[in-house]
Coordinates of C-alpha atoms and ligand atoms in Angstrom, one line a residue:
M1 CA 35.3 -19.7 -5.8
E2 CA 33.2 -16.7 -4.7
F3 CA 30.4 -16.0 -7.4
T4 CA 30.7 -12.2 -8.1
K5 CA 30.0 -10.4 -11.4
H6 CA 33.8 -9.7 -11.4
N7 CA 34.7 -13.3 -12.1
M8 CA 31.9 -13.9 -14.6
D9 CA 32.2 -13.3 -18.3
R10 CA 30.3 -10.3 -19.1
R11 CA 28.1 -11.7 -21.8
R12 CA 26.8 -14.5 -19.2
W13 CA 26.2 -11.8 -16.7
L14 CA 24.0 -9.9 -19.0
L15 CA 22.1 -12.9 -20.0
L16 CA 21.4 -13.8 -16.5
A17 CA 20.6 -10.2 -15.6
G18 CA 18.1 -10.2 -18.5
S19 CA 16.4 -13.4 -17.1
G20 CA 16.2 -12.0 -13.6
L21 CA 18.0 -15.1 -12.4
V22 CA 20.9 -13.0 -10.8
A23 CA 18.4 -10.9 -8.6
G24 CA 19.7 -12.7 -5.5
L25 CA 23.2 -11.7 -6.5
M26 CA 22.4 -8.1 -6.8
P27 CA 23.0 -5.7 -3.9
R28 CA 20.4 -5.6 -1.1
I29 CA 17.2 -3.9 -2.1
G30 CA 16.7 -0.2 -1.6
W31 CA 14.5 0.0 1.4
T32 CA 13.9 3.7 2.1
D33 CA 13.9 3.5 5.8
G34 CA 17.3 2.0 5.9
D35 CA 20.7 2.6 4.5
A36 CA 20.1 1.5 1.0
E37 CA 21.6 4.3 -0.9
S38 CA 24.8 3.9 0.7
S39 CA 24.8 0.1 0.5
A40 CA 23.7 0.2 -3.2
S41 CA 26.8 2.3 -4.1
N42 CA 29.1 -0.4 -2.8
V43 CA 28.5 -2.3 -6.2
V44 CA 29.2 -0.3 -9.3
F45 CA 28.9 -1.8 -12.7
K46 CA 31.5 -1.1 -15.2
L47 CA 29.1 -0.5 -18.1
A48 CA 29.9 -2.0 -21.6
E49 CA 31.2 0.6 -24.2
T50 CA 29.0 -0.5 -27.0
G51 CA 29.5 2.6 -29.0
L52 CA 26.0 3.5 -28.9
V53 CA 25.4 7.1 -28.4
G54 CA 22.0 8.8 -27.6
K55 CA 19.6 10.2 -25.1
V56 CA 16.7 8.5 -23.7
V57 CA 14.1 10.0 -21.1
V58 CA 12.0 7.5 -19.0
V59 CA 9.0 9.0 -17.3
G60 CA 7.6 7.4 -14.2
G61 CA 9.7 5.4 -11.6
G62 CA 7.2 2.6 -11.2
M63 CA 7.6 -1.0 -12.0
A64 CA 7.9 -0.5 -15.6
G65 CA 10.0 2.8 -15.8
A66 CA 12.5 1.7 -13.0
T67 CA 13.2 -1.7 -15.0
A68 CA 13.3 0.3 -18.4
A69 CA 15.8 2.8 -16.8
K70 CA 18.0 0.1 -15.5
Y71 CA 18.1 -2.2 -18.6
L72 CA 18.6 0.7 -20.9
R73 CA 21.9 1.5 -19.3
L74 CA 22.8 -2.2 -18.7
W75 CA 22.3 -3.1 -22.1
G76 CA 22.8 0.3 -23.9
G77 CA 26.2 0.9 -22.4
S78 CA 27.9 4.0 -21.1
G79 CA 27.4 6.1 -24.3
L80 CA 23.5 6.0 -23.9
S81 CA 22.3 8.9 -21.4
V82 CA 19.3 7.7 -19.6
T83 CA 17.3 10.1 -17.4
L84 CA 14.4 9.0 -15.1
V85 CA 11.9 11.5 -14.3
E86 CA 9.7 10.6 -11.3
P87 CA 8.1 13.1 -9.0
A88 CA 8.4 11.0 -5.7
A89 CA 11.7 10.4 -3.7
A90 CA 10.7 6.8 -3.3
Y91 CA 8.1 4.3 -5.0
T92 CA 5.5 2.4 -3.0
S93 CA 4.9 -1.0 -4.2
N94 CA 1.3 -1.8 -5.0
I95 CA 2.2 -5.5 -5.0
M96 CA 1.9 -6.8 -1.5
S97 CA 0.0 -3.7 -0.5
N98 CA -3.3 -5.7 0.4
L99 CA -1.1 -7.4 3.2
V100 CA -0.8 -4.1 4.8
L101 CA -4.6 -4.0 5.4
N102 CA -4.4 -7.0 7.7
G103 CA -1.2 -6.1 9.3
G104 CA 0.7 -8.7 7.5
R105 CA 3.2 -6.0 6.1
N106 CA 4.4 -2.8 7.4
I107 CA 4.1 -0.3 4.3
N108 CA 7.7 0.7 4.9
T109 CA 8.7 -2.8 3.6
L110 CA 7.0 -1.8 0.2
S111 CA 9.1 1.3 -0.3
F112 CA 11.8 1.3 -2.9
N113 CA 14.2 4.3 -3.6
Y114 CA 16.1 5.3 -6.8
G115 CA 19.6 5.2 -5.1
A116 CA 20.7 1.9 -6.8
L117 CA 19.7 2.9 -10.3
S118 CA 21.8 5.9 -10.2
A119 CA 24.7 4.5 -8.1
N120 CA 24.8 1.1 -10.0
Y121 CA 24.0 2.0 -13.6
G122 CA 24.6 5.7 -14.0
V123 CA 20.7 6.6 -14.4
A124 CA 20.1 10.2 -13.9
V125 CA 17.2 10.8 -11.7
K126 CA 15.1 14.0 -11.9
H127 CA 12.5 14.4 -9.2
A128 CA 9.7 16.4 -11.2
A129 CA 6.5 15.7 -13.1
L130 CA 6.1 15.8 -16.9
T131 CA 3.5 18.4 -17.7
S132 CA 3.7 18.2 -21.7
I133 CA 5.4 16.8 -24.5
D134 CA 6.6 18.4 -27.7
T135 CA 6.6 15.3 -29.9
A136 CA 7.7 17.4 -33.0
G137 CA 10.6 19.1 -31.2
R138 CA 11.6 16.0 -29.1
Q139 CA 11.4 17.4 -25.8
I140 CA 9.4 17.4 -22.6
L141 CA 8.5 20.0 -20.2
L142 CA 8.6 19.4 -16.5
S143 CA 6.7 20.8 -13.4
D144 CA 9.7 22.7 -12.4
G145 CA 9.8 24.5 -15.7
S146 CA 12.8 22.7 -17.1
T147 CA 12.9 21.0 -20.5
L148 CA 14.4 17.5 -21.4
P149 CA 15.4 16.7 -24.9
Y150 CA 15.2 13.2 -26.1
D151 CA 15.9 11.0 -29.0
R152 CA 13.6 8.3 -27.7
L153 CA 11.0 8.9 -24.8
V154 CA 9.7 6.0 -22.7
L155 CA 6.5 6.8 -20.8
A156 CA 5.5 4.6 -17.8
P157 CA 3.2 6.9 -15.7
G158 CA 0.7 4.2 -14.5
V159 CA -2.9 5.0 -14.2
E160 CA -5.3 7.9 -12.8
F161 CA -8.6 7.3 -11.2
E162 CA -11.9 8.7 -12.2
D163 CA -14.5 10.4 -10.2
A164 CA -17.1 7.5 -10.2
Y165 CA -20.2 6.4 -8.4
G166 CA -20.8 10.0 -7.2
L167 CA -17.6 10.0 -5.3
T168 CA -14.7 12.6 -5.9
Q169 CA -11.1 12.4 -5.4
S170 CA -11.4 14.1 -2.1
D171 CA -13.8 11.3 -1.1
Y172 CA -11.2 8.8 -2.1
E173 CA -8.7 10.6 -0.1
S174 CA -10.6 11.0 3.1
K175 CA -13.7 8.9 3.4
T176 CA -14.0 6.0 0.6
P177 CA -10.3 5.2 -0.3
H178 CA -9.8 3.0 -3.5
A179 CA -6.2 2.3 -2.3
W180 CA -5.4 1.1 -5.6
R181 CA -2.4 3.1 -5.7
A182 CA -0.4 2.1 -2.6
G183 CA 0.2 4.9 -0.1
A184 CA -1.8 7.1 2.2
Q185 CA -5.1 5.5 1.1
T186 CA -3.8 2.1 1.9
L187 CA -3.0 3.3 5.6
L188 CA -6.6 5.1 5.7
L189 CA -8.4 1.9 4.5
R190 CA -6.2 -0.3 6.8
D191 CA -7.2 2.2 9.7
Q192 CA -11.0 1.9 9.0
L193 CA -10.7 -1.7 8.7
A194 CA -9.2 -1.9 12.1
A195 CA -12.1 0.4 13.5
M196 CA -15.1 -1.5 12.3
P197 CA -17.5 -2.8 14.9
A198 CA -18.1 -6.3 15.7
N199 CA -20.1 -8.1 12.8
G200 CA -19.9 -5.1 10.5
T201 CA -20.2 -4.8 6.8
F202 CA -17.3 -4.0 4.3
V203 CA -18.5 -3.4 0.6
L204 CA -15.7 -3.5 -2.1
T205 CA -16.5 -2.7 -5.9
I206 CA -14.8 -4.0 -8.9
P207 CA -14.7 -1.7 -12.1
K208 CA -15.2 -3.1 -15.5
A209 CA -12.0 -4.7 -17.1
P210 CA -9.4 -3.6 -18.0
Y211 CA -8.1 -2.5 -14.7
R212 CA -4.7 -2.9 -13.0
C213 CA -4.1 -6.3 -11.4
P214 CA -6.9 -8.6 -12.6
P215 CA -6.6 -10.9 -9.5
G216 CA -6.2 -8.1 -7.0
P217 CA -9.7 -7.2 -6.1
Y218 CA -10.5 -10.8 -5.4
E219 CA -7.3 -11.1 -3.2
R220 CA -8.4 -8.1 -1.2
A221 CA -11.9 -9.3 -0.8
C222 CA -10.4 -12.6 0.8
L223 CA -7.9 -11.0 3.0
V224 CA -10.5 -8.6 4.4
A225 CA -12.9 -11.5 4.9
D226 CA -10.1 -13.3 6.7
Y227 CA -9.1 -10.3 8.8
L228 CA -13.0 -9.7 9.8
K229 CA -13.8 -13.2 10.9
T230 CA -10.7 -13.6 12.9
F231 CA -10.8 -10.2 14.8
K232 CA -14.3 -8.9 14.4
G233 CA -16.6 -12.0 14.5
A234 CA -18.1 -14.6 12.3
G235 CA -21.3 -12.5 11.6
S236 CA -18.9 -9.9 9.6
R237 CA -19.7 -9.4 6.0
V238 CA -17.8 -8.6 3.0
I239 CA -19.9 -7.8 0.0
V240 CA -18.4 -7.7 -3.5
L241 CA -20.0 -5.8 -6.2
D242 CA -18.4 -6.7 -9.5
E243 CA -19.3 -4.8 -12.6
N244 CA -17.9 -7.8 -14.8
A245 CA -19.8 -10.7 -15.5
G246 CA -17.5 -13.0 -13.4
I247 CA -14.3 -13.5 -11.7
Q248 CA -11.6 -11.9 -14.0
A249 CA -8.3 -14.2 -13.0
G250 CA -7.6 -16.9 -11.0
V251 CA -11.2 -18.4 -11.4
E252 CA -10.6 -21.8 -9.8
S253 CA -8.7 -20.5 -6.8
F254 CA -11.0 -17.5 -6.2
T255 CA -14.1 -19.6 -6.6
R256 CA -13.0 -22.1 -4.0
A257 CA -11.9 -19.0 -1.6
L258 CA -15.2 -17.3 -2.2
N259 CA -17.4 -20.3 -1.8
V260 CA -15.6 -22.6 0.7
I261 CA -12.7 -20.8 2.5
H262 CA -14.7 -17.6 3.1
A263 CA -18.1 -18.7 2.9
G264 CA -20.7 -17.2 5.3
V265 CA -18.7 -13.9 5.4
L266 CA -17.9 -13.1 2.0
S267 CA -20.9 -12.8 -0.8
Y268 CA -20.0 -12.1 -4.3
H269 CA -22.3 -10.4 -6.8
P270 CA -21.2 -10.1 -10.4
G271 CA -22.9 -8.4 -13.3
V272 CA -23.9 -5.3 -11.2
S273 CA -24.4 -1.9 -12.8
G274 CA -25.4 1.7 -11.8
I275 CA -23.5 1.7 -8.5
A276 CA -23.9 4.9 -6.6
I277 CA -22.2 5.7 -3.3
D278 CA -22.9 8.0 -0.6
A279 CA -19.5 8.8 1.0
T280 CA -20.7 10.3 4.2
S281 CA -23.8 8.1 5.0
K282 CA -21.9 5.2 3.9
T283 CA -24.8 3.9 1.6
V284 CA -24.5 2.2 -1.5
S285 CA -27.1 1.4 -4.4
Y286 CA -26.8 -0.7 -7.4
V287 CA -28.7 -2.8 -10.0
D288 CA -28.3 -6.5 -9.7
K289 CA -27.7 -8.7 -12.7
S290 CA -31.4 -9.6 -12.7
G291 CA -32.1 -6.0 -13.1
A292 CA -33.5 -5.4 -9.8
P293 CA -32.5 -2.2 -7.8
Q294 CA -30.6 -2.8 -4.4
A295 CA -29.6 -0.7 -1.6
L296 CA -27.2 -1.5 1.3
S297 CA -25.4 0.3 4.2
A298 CA -21.9 -0.4 5.4
N299 CA -19.2 0.4 7.8
V300 CA -16.6 0.7 5.3
I301 CA -16.7 1.1 1.5
N302 CA -13.7 0.3 -0.6
P303 CA -14.7 1.5 -4.2
I304 CA -12.0 0.4 -6.8
A305 CA -12.6 3.4 -9.1
P306 CA -12.4 2.9 -13.0
H307 CA -9.0 3.9 -14.1
R308 CA -7.3 5.0 -17.3
A309 CA -3.7 5.8 -18.4
A310 CA -2.3 8.8 -16.4
G311 CA -2.8 12.0 -18.4
S312 CA -5.5 10.5 -20.7
A313 CA -8.4 12.4 -19.4
A314 CA -9.6 15.5 -21.4
G315 CA -6.8 18.2 -21.5
G316 CA -4.3 15.7 -19.7
W317 CA -0.8 15.6 -21.1
L318 CA -1.0 12.1 -22.6
A319 CA -4.3 13.2 -24.5
A320 CA -2.8 16.4 -25.4
A321 CA 0.3 14.8 -27.1
G322 CA -2.3 12.5 -29.2
L323 CA -1.0 9.5 -27.5
A324 CA -4.2 8.2 -25.8
N325 CA -5.4 6.5 -28.9
G326 CA -6.5 3.2 -27.2
S327 CA -10.1 2.2 -26.5
G328 CA -12.2 4.9 -25.6
G329 CA -9.2 7.5 -25.4
R330 CA -8.2 5.7 -22.0
W331 CA -5.0 3.8 -22.8
A332 CA -2.0 4.3 -25.4
L333 CA -2.0 1.8 -28.2
V334 CA 1.4 0.4 -29.0
N335 CA 3.2 -1.7 -31.2
V336 CA 4.0 -4.8 -29.1
L337 CA 7.4 -5.4 -30.7
S338 CA 8.8 -2.1 -29.3
Y339 CA 6.0 -0.6 -27.3
E340 CA 6.4 2.4 -29.7
S341 CA 3.2 4.4 -29.7
T342 CA 1.1 3.8 -32.8
A343 CA 0.3 7.6 -33.1
R344 CA 3.7 9.3 -32.3
P345 CA 7.0 7.9 -33.6
G346 CA 9.9 8.0 -31.0
V347 CA 7.6 7.8 -28.0
H348 CA 7.2 4.3 -26.2
V349 CA 4.5 3.6 -23.6
I350 CA 4.9 0.6 -21.2
G351 CA 3.1 -0.7 -18.1
D352 CA -0.3 -0.2 -17.0
A353 CA -0.6 3.0 -19.4
S354 CA -0.4 1.0 -22.5
Q355 CA -2.9 -1.2 -24.4
C356 CA -1.0 -4.0 -25.5
G357 CA -3.1 -7.2 -25.0
M358 CA -1.3 -8.3 -21.7
P359 CA -2.8 -7.8 -18.4
K360 CA -2.0 -4.6 -16.3
A361 CA 0.3 -6.2 -13.8
G362 CA 3.6 -5.3 -12.1
H363 CA 5.4 -8.5 -13.3
V364 CA 4.2 -8.0 -16.8
A365 CA 5.3 -4.1 -16.6
N366 CA 8.9 -5.4 -15.8
Q367 CA 8.7 -7.6 -18.9
E368 CA 7.3 -5.0 -21.2
A369 CA 10.2 -2.7 -19.9
K370 CA 12.9 -5.0 -20.9
I371 CA 11.3 -5.8 -24.5
C372 CA 10.9 -2.0 -24.7
A373 CA 14.7 -1.4 -23.7
D374 CA 15.9 -3.8 -26.1
A375 CA 13.9 -2.4 -28.9
V376 CA 14.9 1.2 -28.1
I377 CA 18.6 0.1 -28.2
R378 CA 18.2 -1.8 -31.5
L379 CA 16.3 1.3 -33.0
L380 CA 18.9 3.7 -31.9
A381 CA 21.6 1.5 -33.5
G382 CA 19.8 1.7 -36.7
G383 CA 18.3 -1.9 -36.5
Q384 CA 14.8 -3.3 -35.8
P385 CA 13.1 -4.8 -32.7
D386 CA 13.2 -8.5 -32.1
P387 CA 10.7 -10.0 -34.2
Q388 CA 9.7 -12.8 -31.7
P389 CA 9.3 -11.3 -28.2
V390 CA 8.5 -13.6 -25.2
A391 CA 7.2 -12.3 -21.9
N392 CA 6.0 -14.0 -18.7
S393 CA 3.6 -13.1 -16.1
A394 CA 3.5 -14.4 -12.6
C395 CA 1.2 -13.4 -9.7
Y396 CA 0.7 -14.7 -6.3
S397 CA -2.5 -13.9 -4.3
P398 CA -2.6 -14.2 -0.6
I399 CA -6.0 -15.9 0.2
T400 CA -5.6 -15.8 4.0
A401 CA -3.1 -14.3 6.4
S402 CA -0.8 -17.4 5.8
S403 CA -1.8 -19.1 2.6
A404 CA -1.7 -18.1 -1.1
S405 CA -2.5 -19.0 -4.7
W406 CA -0.7 -18.3 -8.0
L407 CA -1.4 -17.7 -11.6
T408 CA 1.2 -17.7 -14.4
A409 CA 1.2 -17.5 -18.1
V410 CA 3.9 -17.2 -20.9
Y411 CA 3.0 -14.8 -23.7
Q412 CA 4.6 -14.8 -27.1
Y413 CA 4.3 -12.8 -30.3
D414 CA 1.6 -13.8 -32.7
P415 CA 2.4 -12.4 -36.1
A416 CA -1.1 -13.3 -37.6
S417 CA -2.6 -10.7 -35.1
S418 CA 0.4 -8.5 -34.4
S419 CA -0.4 -9.1 -30.6
M420 CA 0.9 -11.1 -27.6
K421 CA -0.8 -14.4 -26.9
I422 CA -0.6 -16.9 -24.2
A423 CA 1.5 -19.7 -25.3
A424 CA 1.0 -23.4 -24.4
N425 CA 3.7 -25.3 -22.4
G426 CA 6.9 -24.5 -24.0
G427 CA 5.6 -22.2 -26.6
G428 CA 4.3 -22.7 -30.2
I429 CA 0.6 -22.7 -29.8
V430 CA -1.1 -19.4 -29.1
N431 CA -4.2 -18.7 -27.1
A432 CA -3.9 -21.2 -24.2
S433 CA -5.0 -20.4 -20.7
A434 CA -3.0 -19.2 -17.8
T435 CA -1.9 -21.8 -15.3
E436 CA -3.2 -21.8 -11.6
A437 CA -1.9 -23.2 -8.6
A438 CA -3.2 -26.8 -7.9
E439 CA -3.9 -25.7 -4.2
I440 CA -4.0 -22.7 -1.8
S441 CA -1.1 -23.4 0.5
T442 CA 1.4 -21.9 3.1
R443 CA 4.3 -23.0 0.8
N444 CA 2.8 -20.8 -1.9
F445 CA 2.7 -17.9 0.7
E446 CA 6.5 -18.5 1.4
Q447 CA 7.2 -18.6 -2.3
M448 CA 5.3 -15.4 -2.7
N449 CA 7.8 -13.5 -0.6
V450 CA 10.7 -14.8 -2.6
W451 CA 8.9 -13.9 -6.1
F452 CA 8.3 -10.2 -4.6
S453 CA 11.7 -9.8 -3.5
T454 CA 13.1 -11.2 -6.7
L455 CA 11.0 -9.0 -8.9
M456 CA 11.6 -5.9 -6.9
S457 CA 15.4 -6.4 -7.0
D458 CA 15.3 -6.8 -10.7
S459 CA 13.3 -3.6 -11.1
F460 CA 14.9 -1.3 -8.5
T461 CA 18.5 -2.6 -7.8
Ligands
LIG1 C1 -3.6 -4.0 -4.5 C2 -2.6 -4.3 -5.6 C3 -2.1 -5.3 -5.7 C4 -1.3 -5.7 -6.9 N1 -0.7 -6.9 -6.9 C5 0.0 -7.3 -8.0 C6 0.7 -8.5 -7.9 O1 0.7 -9.4 -7.1 N2 1.5 -8.8 -9.1 C7 1.5 -8.0 -10.1 O2 2.3 -8.3 -11.2 N3 1.0 -6.7 -10.1 C8 0.1 -6.3 -9.1 N4 -0.4 -5.3 -8.9 C9 -0.3 -4.1 -10.2 C10 0.9 -3.6 -10.3 O3 1.1 -2.8 -9.0 C11 0.7 -2.4 -11.5 O4 0.5 -3.2 -12.6 C12 2.2 -2.0 -11.7 O5 2.5 -1.1 -10.6 C13 2.1 -1.2 -12.8 O6 3.4 -0.5 -13.2 P1 3.7 0.9 -13.9 O7 5.1 1.2 -13.9 O8 2.9 0.9 -15.2 O9 2.8 1.8 -12.9 P2 3.1 2.3 -11.6 O10 3.9 1.3 -10.8 O11 1.9 3.0 -10.9 O12 4.3 3.5 -11.7 C14 3.9 4.8 -12.2 C15 4.9 5.9 -11.8 O13 4.8 6.9 -12.5 C16 4.8 8.2 -12.0 N5 4.2 9.2 -12.7 C17 2.9 9.3 -12.9 N6 2.5 10.5 -13.7 C18 3.8 11.1 -14.0 C19 4.2 12.1 -14.5 N7 3.4 13.1 -15.0 N8 5.6 12.5 -14.6 C20 6.6 11.6 -13.9 N9 6.1 10.6 -13.2 C21 4.8 10.3 -13.3 C22 4.2 7.7 -10.5 O14 4.8 8.7 -9.6 C23 4.6 6.2 -10.5 O15 5.8 6.2 -9.6 C24 -1.2 -4.7 -7.8 C25 -1.8 -3.5 -7.8 C26 -2.6 -3.4 -6.7 C27 -3.3 -1.9 -6.7

């Protein structure tokens, strides 16, 4: 018998959908350079009539926001109105964007539109930016001058980048791209890399944690080293200046990658401070971990600038609404049972913008979105959030053009600290470590592509 959702019991379907296991059965993913909007409309869910009525506005159509909008409708049913507010016509995935730098992927393969969310689940998509929140009146103001009322507001705006190391936003856009939000800067960095001379120098800087995607900078350093030694000569150099005391994730894999696989090309300097960059002369000065001042010149500089929750800078909309109450006013503190702000009732913050104890990662953002969607539905129905949420994190890191490593962890709620902690095998014991791949392999690279398309299907279709 053909396996479709029409011949499945609804409850079973919803359980599978929640686990992400049916991603392979979902309609084809929404590439923007193809026919996704029409193909997505081939499959329309008959949403449950749960009796729940309410208005939820989700702001930000990235990994967290797209997933939340979908699951609010899927689990909340046809009476729950869900509006997704996102300025861009399509989302460009950061995940896999390091592979654009070495030509391993075309950036178009990282583009996902919102057609399936509206066609399949009836999510109303509004292309505008949120500019302010009236938390007392429970409405938001948008860049087109319109307002949207809400019963519950879910914010998933990601991050914004600081002017750092003497650089401005204009420097990032035209001379020294951070490329830590995929898009035009990814292409600029790719082109700069391709134009490097033989045996040139590439400098990458890593900001103090927390930053988005803990293994991401080390992954990028490896891919750039692999590209340079393949195409620009074994005398090429990748110099990594890390403001942290050591590698932030995947320590065993990256130690091997830095010291063995890319030895001679890649040099790693942890514990640096006082980084200053001249975007025009392409010079970098810093203080090394022994306290000695250092200077070097480079062909390409890739500063991963420090970042914070979008809207959290002084005068920003998140700060103005009193929601940027996490460390140093940089993130939004939330109750991890519901992702409701600890400062403003009725407002939930998910994804990289929140301070929740789990890593700032796309896979985690997808998980936070589902916990939040479930909690919002329970709260609107007069109940309480699930008291024992569990989330998982999985991250594959390419190490060369054809090999990869991975890292995974299961997080569960720890009532003693009211936080999410890593669970040991099967749960029960909190504060174990994440598990790393035993080897860096081509098989991992193949599985990485399956993981990525499954995750993106679960979030956008
Ligand atoms: C190079 C790189 C590689 C990565 N690799 C991985 C990986 O392998 N695995 C992994 O799990 N994670 C990875 N990540 C991290 C992952 O991309 C982020 O953690 C994830 O995108 C966070 O999701 P988010 O929804 O919080 O933010 P985003 O995905 O950035 O989405 C935020 C959205 O909000 C919108 N927005 C912003 N402001 C407003 C506003 N005022 N009004 C309306 N909308 C607004 C934006 O346009 C955007 O669409 C990587 C990141 C990078 C940079």
